[in-house]
Amino acid sequence: MKTVYESQFYDFVLDEDADALVFRWKPEARTLTDNDFKEGLSNFAGYGFELRVTKMVVDVRDFAPAPGVPSAEAMGPWRSRVAVPRYNRAGITKFAYLRNREGGGPPVGGPVRHDGEDFETAVFDSEAELAAWLNS
């Protein structure tokens, strides 16, 4: 795995074996704003397209932003309107979240295909289960 982009709040790591781009949030994300969040998702979609990966993973194990950030608008309508079409155009087939076993982040489950998404989404709290799904 190699880091392909790094910012104050996150980095992107290319996992060539799994054909996946991994978005790893850093503890510094506790100070991010909605605009920082949106910029991160936009950058993630752009790198996914540029690197021609078919899978994307968001590692939220260290994601602990301030309460209310990202806003419901950034998580829902904006993501659906702006980020998801970019993921679709990039040809993503699998999208996953990796969260802590103790909680934090979306509930474990899936895979599911949400309205408007050309990819399956699943949530894991185990790196081994995530890797198995990505490679299936």
Coordinates of C-alpha atoms in Angstrom, one line a residue:
M1 CA 0.0 0.0 0.0
K2 CA 1.2 3.5 -0.8
T3 CA 0.1 6.9 0.2
V4 CA -1.1 8.9 -2.9
Y5 CA -2.4 12.0 -1.1
E6 CA -2.1 13.5 2.3
S7 CA -3.8 16.4 4.0
Q8 CA -4.2 17.8 7.5
F9 CA -7.3 15.7 8.1
Y10 CA -6.9 12.6 6.0
D11 CA -4.8 10.6 3.6
F12 CA -5.5 8.4 0.6
V13 CA -3.8 5.1 0.4
L14 CA -3.7 2.9 -2.7
D15 CA -4.1 -0.8 -2.1
E16 CA -3.1 -2.3 -5.4
D17 CA -3.7 -5.9 -4.3
A18 CA -7.4 -5.1 -3.6
D19 CA -7.8 -2.6 -6.4
A20 CA -9.0 -0.1 -3.7
L21 CA -8.4 3.4 -2.7
V22 CA -8.6 3.9 1.1
F23 CA -9.6 7.2 2.7
R24 CA -8.1 7.3 6.2
W25 CA -9.3 10.0 8.5
K26 CA -6.8 11.3 11.0
P27 CA -7.5 12.4 14.6
E28 CA -7.0 16.0 13.5
A29 CA -10.4 15.8 11.7
R30 CA -11.9 16.9 15.1
T31 CA -11.3 20.5 13.8
L32 CA -12.7 20.1 10.3
T33 CA -15.5 22.1 8.8
D34 CA -18.3 21.1 6.4
N35 CA -16.3 22.6 3.6
D36 CA -13.2 20.5 4.6
F37 CA -15.5 17.4 4.7
K38 CA -16.9 18.1 1.2
E39 CA -13.4 18.8 -0.1
G40 CA -12.3 15.4 1.2
L41 CA -15.1 13.6 -0.5
S42 CA -14.5 15.4 -3.7
N43 CA -10.8 14.7 -3.6
F44 CA -11.5 11.0 -2.9
A45 CA -13.8 10.7 -5.9
G46 CA -11.2 12.5 -8.1
Y47 CA -8.4 10.2 -7.0
G48 CA -10.7 7.1 -7.5
F49 CA -11.3 8.2 -11.1
E50 CA -7.7 9.1 -11.8
L51 CA -6.3 5.8 -10.3
R52 CA -9.0 3.7 -12.0
V53 CA -9.8 1.7 -8.9
T54 CA -13.0 -0.3 -8.6
K55 CA -13.3 -0.2 -4.9
M56 CA -13.2 2.5 -2.3
V57 CA -12.9 2.3 1.5
V58 CA -13.5 5.0 4.1
D59 CA -11.6 4.2 7.3
V60 CA -13.6 6.1 10.1
R61 CA -11.8 4.5 13.0
D62 CA -10.0 7.8 13.8
F63 CA -12.9 10.1 12.6
A64 CA -14.1 12.1 15.6
P65 CA -15.2 15.6 14.3
A66 CA -16.8 18.2 16.4
P67 CA -20.6 17.7 17.1
G68 CA -22.7 18.7 14.1
V69 CA -19.8 18.3 11.6
P70 CA -20.4 17.1 9.0
S71 CA -23.9 18.5 8.8
A72 CA -26.8 16.4 7.8
E73 CA -26.8 18.3 4.5
A74 CA -23.2 17.4 3.8
M75 CA -23.8 13.7 4.8
G76 CA -27.0 13.3 2.8
P77 CA -28.2 15.6 0.0
W78 CA -24.8 17.0 -0.9
R79 CA -23.2 13.5 -0.9
S80 CA -26.0 12.1 -3.0
R81 CA -26.0 15.1 -5.4
V82 CA -22.2 15.6 -5.8
A83 CA -20.1 12.8 -4.6
V84 CA -22.1 9.7 -5.5
P85 CA -22.4 10.6 -9.3
R86 CA -18.6 11.0 -9.3
Y87 CA -18.1 7.6 -7.7
N88 CA -20.5 6.1 -10.3
R89 CA -18.6 7.8 -13.2
A90 CA -15.3 6.4 -11.8
G91 CA -16.8 2.9 -12.1
I92 CA -16.7 2.0 -8.4
T93 CA -18.3 -1.5 -7.8
K94 CA -17.7 -1.8 -4.0
F95 CA -17.7 1.0 -1.4
A96 CA -16.9 0.1 2.3
Y97 CA -16.6 1.7 5.6
L98 CA -14.2 0.4 8.3
R99 CA -15.2 1.4 11.8
N100 CA -14.2 0.6 15.4
R101 CA -15.8 -2.4 17.1
E102 CA -16.6 -0.1 20.1
G103 CA -18.9 2.1 18.0
G104 CA -18.6 5.3 16.0
G105 CA -19.5 5.4 12.4
P106 CA -22.3 3.7 10.5
P107 CA -23.7 0.4 11.8
V108 CA -22.1 -2.8 10.6
G109 CA -23.9 -4.5 7.7
G110 CA -24.5 -4.9 4.0
P111 CA -23.8 -5.1 1.3
V112 CA -26.6 -2.9 0.0
R113 CA -27.2 -0.8 -3.1
H114 CA -28.7 2.6 -2.3
D115 CA -30.8 4.6 -4.7
G116 CA -28.7 6.3 -7.3
E117 CA -25.6 4.3 -6.5
D118 CA -24.0 1.9 -9.1
F119 CA -22.0 0.2 -6.3
E120 CA -22.6 -2.0 -3.3
T121 CA -21.9 -0.5 0.2
A122 CA -20.9 -2.5 3.3
V123 CA -19.7 -1.6 6.7
F124 CA -17.1 -3.6 8.7
D125 CA -15.5 -3.5 12.1
S126 CA -12.9 -6.2 11.1
E127 CA -10.1 -5.6 8.6
A128 CA -10.1 -9.3 7.8
E129 CA -13.8 -9.3 6.9
L130 CA -13.3 -6.1 4.9
A131 CA -10.4 -7.7 2.9
A132 CA -12.4 -10.9 2.3
W133 CA -15.4 -8.8 0.9
L134 CA -13.1 -6.6 -1.3
N135 CA -11.5 -9.7 -2.8
S136 CA -14.7 -11.7 -3.3

